[in-house]
Tab-separated table of C-alpha atoms in Angstrom:
chain	number	residue	atom	x	y	z
A	1	UNK	CA	39.812	49.977	-114.088
A	2	UNK	CA	40.758	46.394	-113.294
A	3	UNK	CA	43.504	46.481	-115.922
A	4	UNK	CA	44.761	49.826	-114.616
A	5	UNK	CA	44.963	48.380	-111.104
A	6	UNK	CA	46.934	45.434	-112.479
A	7	UNK	CA	49.362	47.845	-114.150
A	8	UNK	CA	49.737	49.736	-110.882
A	9	UNK	CA	50.389	46.593	-108.853
A	10	UNK	CA	52.887	45.270	-111.388
A	11	UNK	CA	54.690	48.621	-111.519
A	12	UNK	CA	54.868	48.794	-107.719
A	13	UNK	CA	56.428	45.337	-107.557
A	14	UNK	CA	58.901	46.254	-110.302
A	15	UNK	CA	59.952	49.393	-108.395
A	16	UNK	CA	60.685	47.339	-105.281
A	17	UNK	CA	62.778	44.908	-107.323
A	18	UNK	CA	64.659	47.729	-109.040
A	19	UNK	CA	65.660	49.612	-105.884
A	20	UNK	CA	67.291	46.438	-104.602
A	21	UNK	CA	69.978	46.853	-107.301
A	22	UNK	CA	71.165	50.439	-106.933
A	23	UNK	CA	74.260	49.946	-109.082
A	24	UNK	CA	71.954	49.262	-112.043
A	25	UNK	CA	70.336	52.642	-111.434
A	26	UNK	CA	73.701	54.395	-111.676
A	27	UNK	CA	74.608	52.645	-114.915
A	28	UNK	CA	71.169	53.320	-116.416
A	29	UNK	CA	71.472	57.019	-115.613
A	30	UNK	CA	74.953	57.196	-117.156
A	31	UNK	CA	73.849	55.354	-120.311
A	32	UNK	CA	70.726	57.494	-120.678
A	33	UNK	CA	72.715	60.735	-120.321
A	34	UNK	CA	75.348	59.488	-122.771
A	35	UNK	CA	72.864	58.497	-125.467
A	36	UNK	CA	70.809	61.662	-125.154
A	37	UNK	CA	73.878	63.867	-124.875
A	38	UNK	CA	75.250	62.459	-128.125
A	39	UNK	CA	72.003	63.183	-129.973
A	40	UNK	CA	71.703	66.721	-128.605
A	41	UNK	CA	75.384	67.506	-129.263
A	42	UNK	CA	74.998	66.449	-132.910
A	43	UNK	CA	72.053	68.833	-133.311
A	44	UNK	CA	73.895	71.724	-131.672
A	45	UNK	CA	76.919	71.173	-133.919
A	46	UNK	CA	74.755	71.179	-137.049
A	47	UNK	CA	73.035	74.417	-136.037
A	48	UNK	CA	76.306	76.248	-135.532
A	49	UNK	CA	76.520	76.206	-139.347
A	50	UNK	CA	72.855	76.460	-140.335
A	51	UNK	CA	69.644	78.080	-139.166
A	52	UNK	CA	67.389	75.296	-140.390
A	53	UNK	CA	67.737	71.698	-141.551
A	54	UNK	CA	65.114	70.330	-143.927
A	55	UNK	CA	62.843	73.145	-142.756
A	56	UNK	CA	63.307	72.363	-139.047
A	57	UNK	CA	64.743	74.928	-136.629
A	58	UNK	CA	66.966	74.110	-133.657
A	59	UNK	CA	64.032	74.505	-131.264
A	60	UNK	CA	61.931	72.091	-133.336
A	61	UNK	CA	64.781	69.584	-133.413
A	62	UNK	CA	65.084	69.747	-129.628
A	63	UNK	CA	61.330	69.225	-129.267
A	64	UNK	CA	61.643	66.269	-131.641
A	65	UNK	CA	64.480	64.704	-129.633
A	66	UNK	CA	62.623	65.317	-126.373
A	67	UNK	CA	59.430	63.744	-127.720
A	68	UNK	CA	61.337	60.774	-129.101
A	69	UNK	CA	63.154	60.274	-125.794
A	70	UNK	CA	59.909	60.549	-123.864
A	71	UNK	CA	58.166	57.887	-125.947
A	72	UNK	CA	61.278	55.698	-125.925
A	73	UNK	CA	61.275	55.853	-122.125
A	74	UNK	CA	57.630	54.780	-121.929
A	75	UNK	CA	58.248	52.018	-124.441
A	76	UNK	CA	61.232	50.772	-122.471
A	77	UNK	CA	59.239	50.905	-119.243
A	78	UNK	CA	55.993	49.217	-120.207
A	79	UNK	CA	56.316	47.472	-123.598
A	80	UNK	CA	59.815	46.077	-124.094
A	81	UNK	CA	59.937	44.129	-120.791
A	82	UNK	CA	56.978	42.093	-122.043
A	83	UNK	CA	57.338	41.730	-125.793
A	84	UNK	CA	61.074	41.877	-126.515
A	85	UNK	CA	61.486	38.288	-125.343
A	86	UNK	CA	58.014	36.993	-126.203
A	87	UNK	CA	59.128	34.398	-128.808
A	88	UNK	CA	61.522	32.872	-126.273
A	89	UNK	CA	59.616	33.141	-122.991
A	90	UNK	CA	56.064	33.236	-124.250
A	91	UNK	CA	56.048	30.630	-127.008
A	92	UNK	CA	59.045	28.330	-126.604
A	93	UNK	CA	59.184	28.334	-122.785
A	94	UNK	CA	55.433	28.242	-122.259
A	95	UNK	CA	54.820	31.413	-120.271
A	96	UNK	CA	51.857	32.148	-122.510
A	97	UNK	CA	50.146	29.052	-121.082
A	98	UNK	CA	50.084	30.767	-117.683
A	99	UNK	CA	48.603	33.940	-119.134
A	100	UNK	CA	45.826	32.012	-120.852
A	101	UNK	CA	44.726	30.609	-117.491
A	102	UNK	CA	44.484	33.986	-115.775
A	103	UNK	CA	41.178	35.892	-115.330
A	104	UNK	CA	42.352	38.803	-117.461
A	105	UNK	CA	43.017	39.537	-121.109
A	106	UNK	CA	45.908	37.396	-122.346
A	107	UNK	CA	46.957	40.197	-124.698
A	108	UNK	CA	47.164	42.640	-121.808
A	109	UNK	CA	49.098	40.217	-119.622
A	110	UNK	CA	51.541	39.346	-122.413
A	111	UNK	CA	52.147	42.926	-123.535
A	112	UNK	CA	51.740	45.214	-120.508
A	113	UNK	CA	51.807	43.272	-117.238
A	114	UNK	CA	55.561	43.680	-116.600
A	115	UNK	CA	57.495	46.937	-116.338
A	116	UNK	CA	61.024	48.280	-116.013
A	117	UNK	CA	60.877	51.471	-113.889
A	118	UNK	CA	64.528	52.384	-114.474
A	119	UNK	CA	63.700	53.115	-118.112
A	120	UNK	CA	61.656	56.103	-116.905
A	121	UNK	CA	64.994	57.906	-116.631
A	122	UNK	CA	64.754	58.393	-120.397
A	123	UNK	CA	61.232	59.779	-119.973
A	124	UNK	CA	62.437	62.355	-117.449
A	125	UNK	CA	65.371	63.359	-119.653
A	126	UNK	CA	63.004	63.681	-122.604
A	127	UNK	CA	60.823	66.089	-120.614
A	128	UNK	CA	63.936	68.118	-119.853
A	129	UNK	CA	64.996	68.402	-123.502
A	130	UNK	CA	61.417	69.190	-124.478
A	131	UNK	CA	61.375	72.053	-121.974
A	132	UNK	CA	64.683	73.293	-123.397
A	133	UNK	CA	63.251	73.277	-126.904
A	134	UNK	CA	60.104	75.235	-126.061
A	135	UNK	CA	61.880	77.768	-123.826
A	136	UNK	CA	61.283	81.207	-125.299
A	137	UNK	CA	58.890	79.867	-127.936
A	138	UNK	CA	55.305	81.017	-128.317
A	139	UNK	CA	52.990	78.086	-127.729
A	140	UNK	CA	49.300	77.764	-128.443
A	141	UNK	CA	46.819	75.719	-126.454
A	142	UNK	CA	45.785	73.994	-129.671
A	143	UNK	CA	49.400	73.050	-130.382
A	144	UNK	CA	49.918	71.575	-126.923
A	145	UNK	CA	46.654	69.610	-127.085
A	146	UNK	CA	47.549	68.344	-130.561
A	147	UNK	CA	50.937	67.224	-129.283
A	148	UNK	CA	49.313	65.311	-126.413
A	149	UNK	CA	46.825	63.616	-128.739
A	150	UNK	CA	49.488	62.674	-131.277
A	151	UNK	CA	51.889	61.416	-128.592
A	152	UNK	CA	49.088	59.192	-127.274
A	153	UNK	CA	48.485	57.975	-130.840
A	154	UNK	CA	52.208	57.342	-131.233
A	155	UNK	CA	52.262	55.259	-128.057
A	156	UNK	CA	49.346	53.163	-129.312
A	157	UNK	CA	51.114	52.622	-132.640
A	158	UNK	CA	54.320	51.695	-130.784
A	159	UNK	CA	52.457	49.108	-128.715
A	160	UNK	CA	50.639	47.751	-131.769
A	161	UNK	CA	53.836	47.381	-133.816
A	162	UNK	CA	55.483	45.519	-130.949
A	163	UNK	CA	52.480	43.193	-130.643
A	164	UNK	CA	52.405	42.545	-134.391
A	165	UNK	CA	56.095	41.640	-134.431
A	166	UNK	CA	55.632	39.405	-131.377
A	167	UNK	CA	52.685	37.666	-133.046
A	168	UNK	CA	54.975	36.425	-135.806
A	169	UNK	CA	56.287	33.965	-133.205
A	170	UNK	CA	53.006	32.041	-133.449
A	171	UNK	CA	53.929	31.120	-137.019
A	172	UNK	CA	57.741	31.268	-136.845
A	173	UNK	CA	58.890	30.838	-133.205
A	174	UNK	CA	62.583	31.147	-134.058
A	175	UNK	CA	62.194	34.305	-136.115
A	176	UNK	CA	63.908	37.238	-134.388
A	177	UNK	CA	63.116	40.720	-135.702
A	178	UNK	CA	64.194	42.674	-132.628
A	179	UNK	CA	67.374	43.922	-134.309
A	180	UNK	CA	65.384	45.208	-137.288
A	181	UNK	CA	62.784	46.880	-135.069
A	182	UNK	CA	65.356	48.578	-132.837
A	183	UNK	CA	67.293	49.779	-135.881
A	184	UNK	CA	64.145	51.177	-137.484
A	185	UNK	CA	63.186	52.777	-134.178
A	186	UNK	CA	66.353	54.877	-134.243
A	187	UNK	CA	65.045	56.638	-137.350
A	188	UNK	CA	62.307	58.161	-135.211
A	189	UNK	CA	64.774	60.642	-133.697
A	190	UNK	CA	65.051	62.412	-137.098
A	191	UNK	CA	62.350	64.383	-138.921
A	192	UNK	CA	61.081	62.476	-141.950
A	193	UNK	CA	61.781	65.559	-144.074
A	194	UNK	CA	65.517	64.767	-144.045
A	195	UNK	CA	64.965	61.472	-145.898
A	196	UNK	CA	64.402	60.849	-149.589
A	197	UNK	CA	60.762	60.547	-150.697
A	198	UNK	CA	60.661	56.696	-150.902
A	199	UNK	CA	61.955	56.419	-147.331
A	200	UNK	CA	59.489	59.085	-146.153
A	201	UNK	CA	56.628	57.105	-147.643
A	202	UNK	CA	57.762	53.925	-145.846
A	203	UNK	CA	58.234	55.721	-142.522
A	204	UNK	CA	54.847	57.411	-142.811
A	205	UNK	CA	52.521	54.762	-144.232
A	206	UNK	CA	54.219	51.340	-144.040
A	207	UNK	CA	56.236	51.508	-140.830
A	208	UNK	CA	54.807	54.708	-139.313
A	209	UNK	CA	57.798	55.968	-137.368
A	210	UNK	CA	56.836	59.515	-138.400
A	211	UNK	CA	53.895	59.310	-136.012
A	212	UNK	CA	56.202	58.514	-133.109
A	213	UNK	CA	57.982	61.855	-132.869
A	214	UNK	CA	58.075	63.923	-136.081
A	215	UNK	CA	54.348	64.538	-136.408
A	216	UNK	CA	53.703	65.420	-132.727
A	217	UNK	CA	56.758	67.686	-132.624
A	218	UNK	CA	55.707	69.589	-135.734
A	219	UNK	CA	52.235	70.132	-134.283
A	220	UNK	CA	53.683	71.389	-130.995
A	221	UNK	CA	55.459	74.444	-132.372
A	222	UNK	CA	53.851	74.917	-135.777
A	223	UNK	CA	50.258	74.448	-134.692
A	224	UNK	CA	47.757	71.672	-135.366
A	225	UNK	CA	46.418	70.494	-138.692
A	226	UNK	CA	43.005	68.849	-138.688
A	227	UNK	CA	44.002	66.293	-141.324
A	228	UNK	CA	47.113	65.279	-139.411
A	229	UNK	CA	45.180	64.902	-136.156
A	230	UNK	CA	42.480	62.774	-137.749
A	231	UNK	CA	45.084	60.716	-139.601
A	232	UNK	CA	47.053	60.105	-136.412
A	233	UNK	CA	44.019	58.965	-134.452
A	234	UNK	CA	42.871	56.739	-137.324
A	235	UNK	CA	46.354	55.238	-137.665
A	236	UNK	CA	46.379	54.419	-133.958
A	237	UNK	CA	42.931	52.828	-134.164
A	238	UNK	CA	43.796	50.745	-137.218
A	239	UNK	CA	47.123	49.652	-135.729
A	240	UNK	CA	45.466	48.604	-132.460
A	241	UNK	CA	42.745	46.693	-134.332
A	242	UNK	CA	45.351	44.860	-136.426
A	243	UNK	CA	47.289	43.964	-133.273
A	244	UNK	CA	44.162	42.509	-131.632
A	245	UNK	CA	43.252	40.549	-134.789
A	246	UNK	CA	46.788	39.209	-135.156
A	247	UNK	CA	46.818	38.136	-131.506
A	248	UNK	CA	43.469	36.369	-131.859
A	249	UNK	CA	44.650	34.588	-135.009
A	250	UNK	CA	47.870	33.573	-133.267
A	251	UNK	CA	46.016	32.147	-130.275
A	252	UNK	CA	43.896	30.003	-132.580
A	253	UNK	CA	47.098	28.570	-133.980
A	254	UNK	CA	48.817	28.167	-130.614
A	255	UNK	CA	48.617	24.682	-129.112
A	256	UNK	CA	50.676	25.077	-125.941
A	257	UNK	CA	54.391	24.779	-125.269
A	258	UNK	CA	54.108	21.213	-124.006
A	259	UNK	CA	51.839	19.826	-126.737
């Protein structure tokens, strides 16, 4: 509960800072609509010539895009403001020293204490596209619950991957993998079925982008699969454990920015 209160306080402060720059809000809305509109338009164009693509219907594609946009919005709100610049601000500029002196988990402070409320625009747009995709579709309670569980697992995996990449700065402070991560993240807006088998294996088991959007979206409209649910929860647990272990190992190596 203490950590949740810290998140709430930090988010409240971020909202007050954000509303002071209203022009940024306008530009963020325009950019969010442009990016999402491009993705949706591409899908609509494809489905003027085909009923399915790699076994996915138009409704399933829209659910996929909505789920991806939703998770991207949450990532941009709560994860990226903390970890995108961690090698620069946390290691080289010494901000991590401040976190280590606080009466709270250093991993929490370094990965979730800051937020960017304007990124929630993407979350809201994702909900809208998701509603468009499920309009007129028959949904089951089990499918909706499975989607919620797998989205939560996808968020945990997203956080864990970001932490693991940030932890590399403990060993190689000048190593920048943000471009690679953001490029790989874009693959999450497509179902893994459209890729060749070697790429599907990488996106499922090595760099599990399939868990971000494809797996939850499939469960939403096609119904849950026990194996997929268990696998998603296990993947989230393993990813979180690896992130915590990597952080602990990095702290043992860290000697302070001024040492």
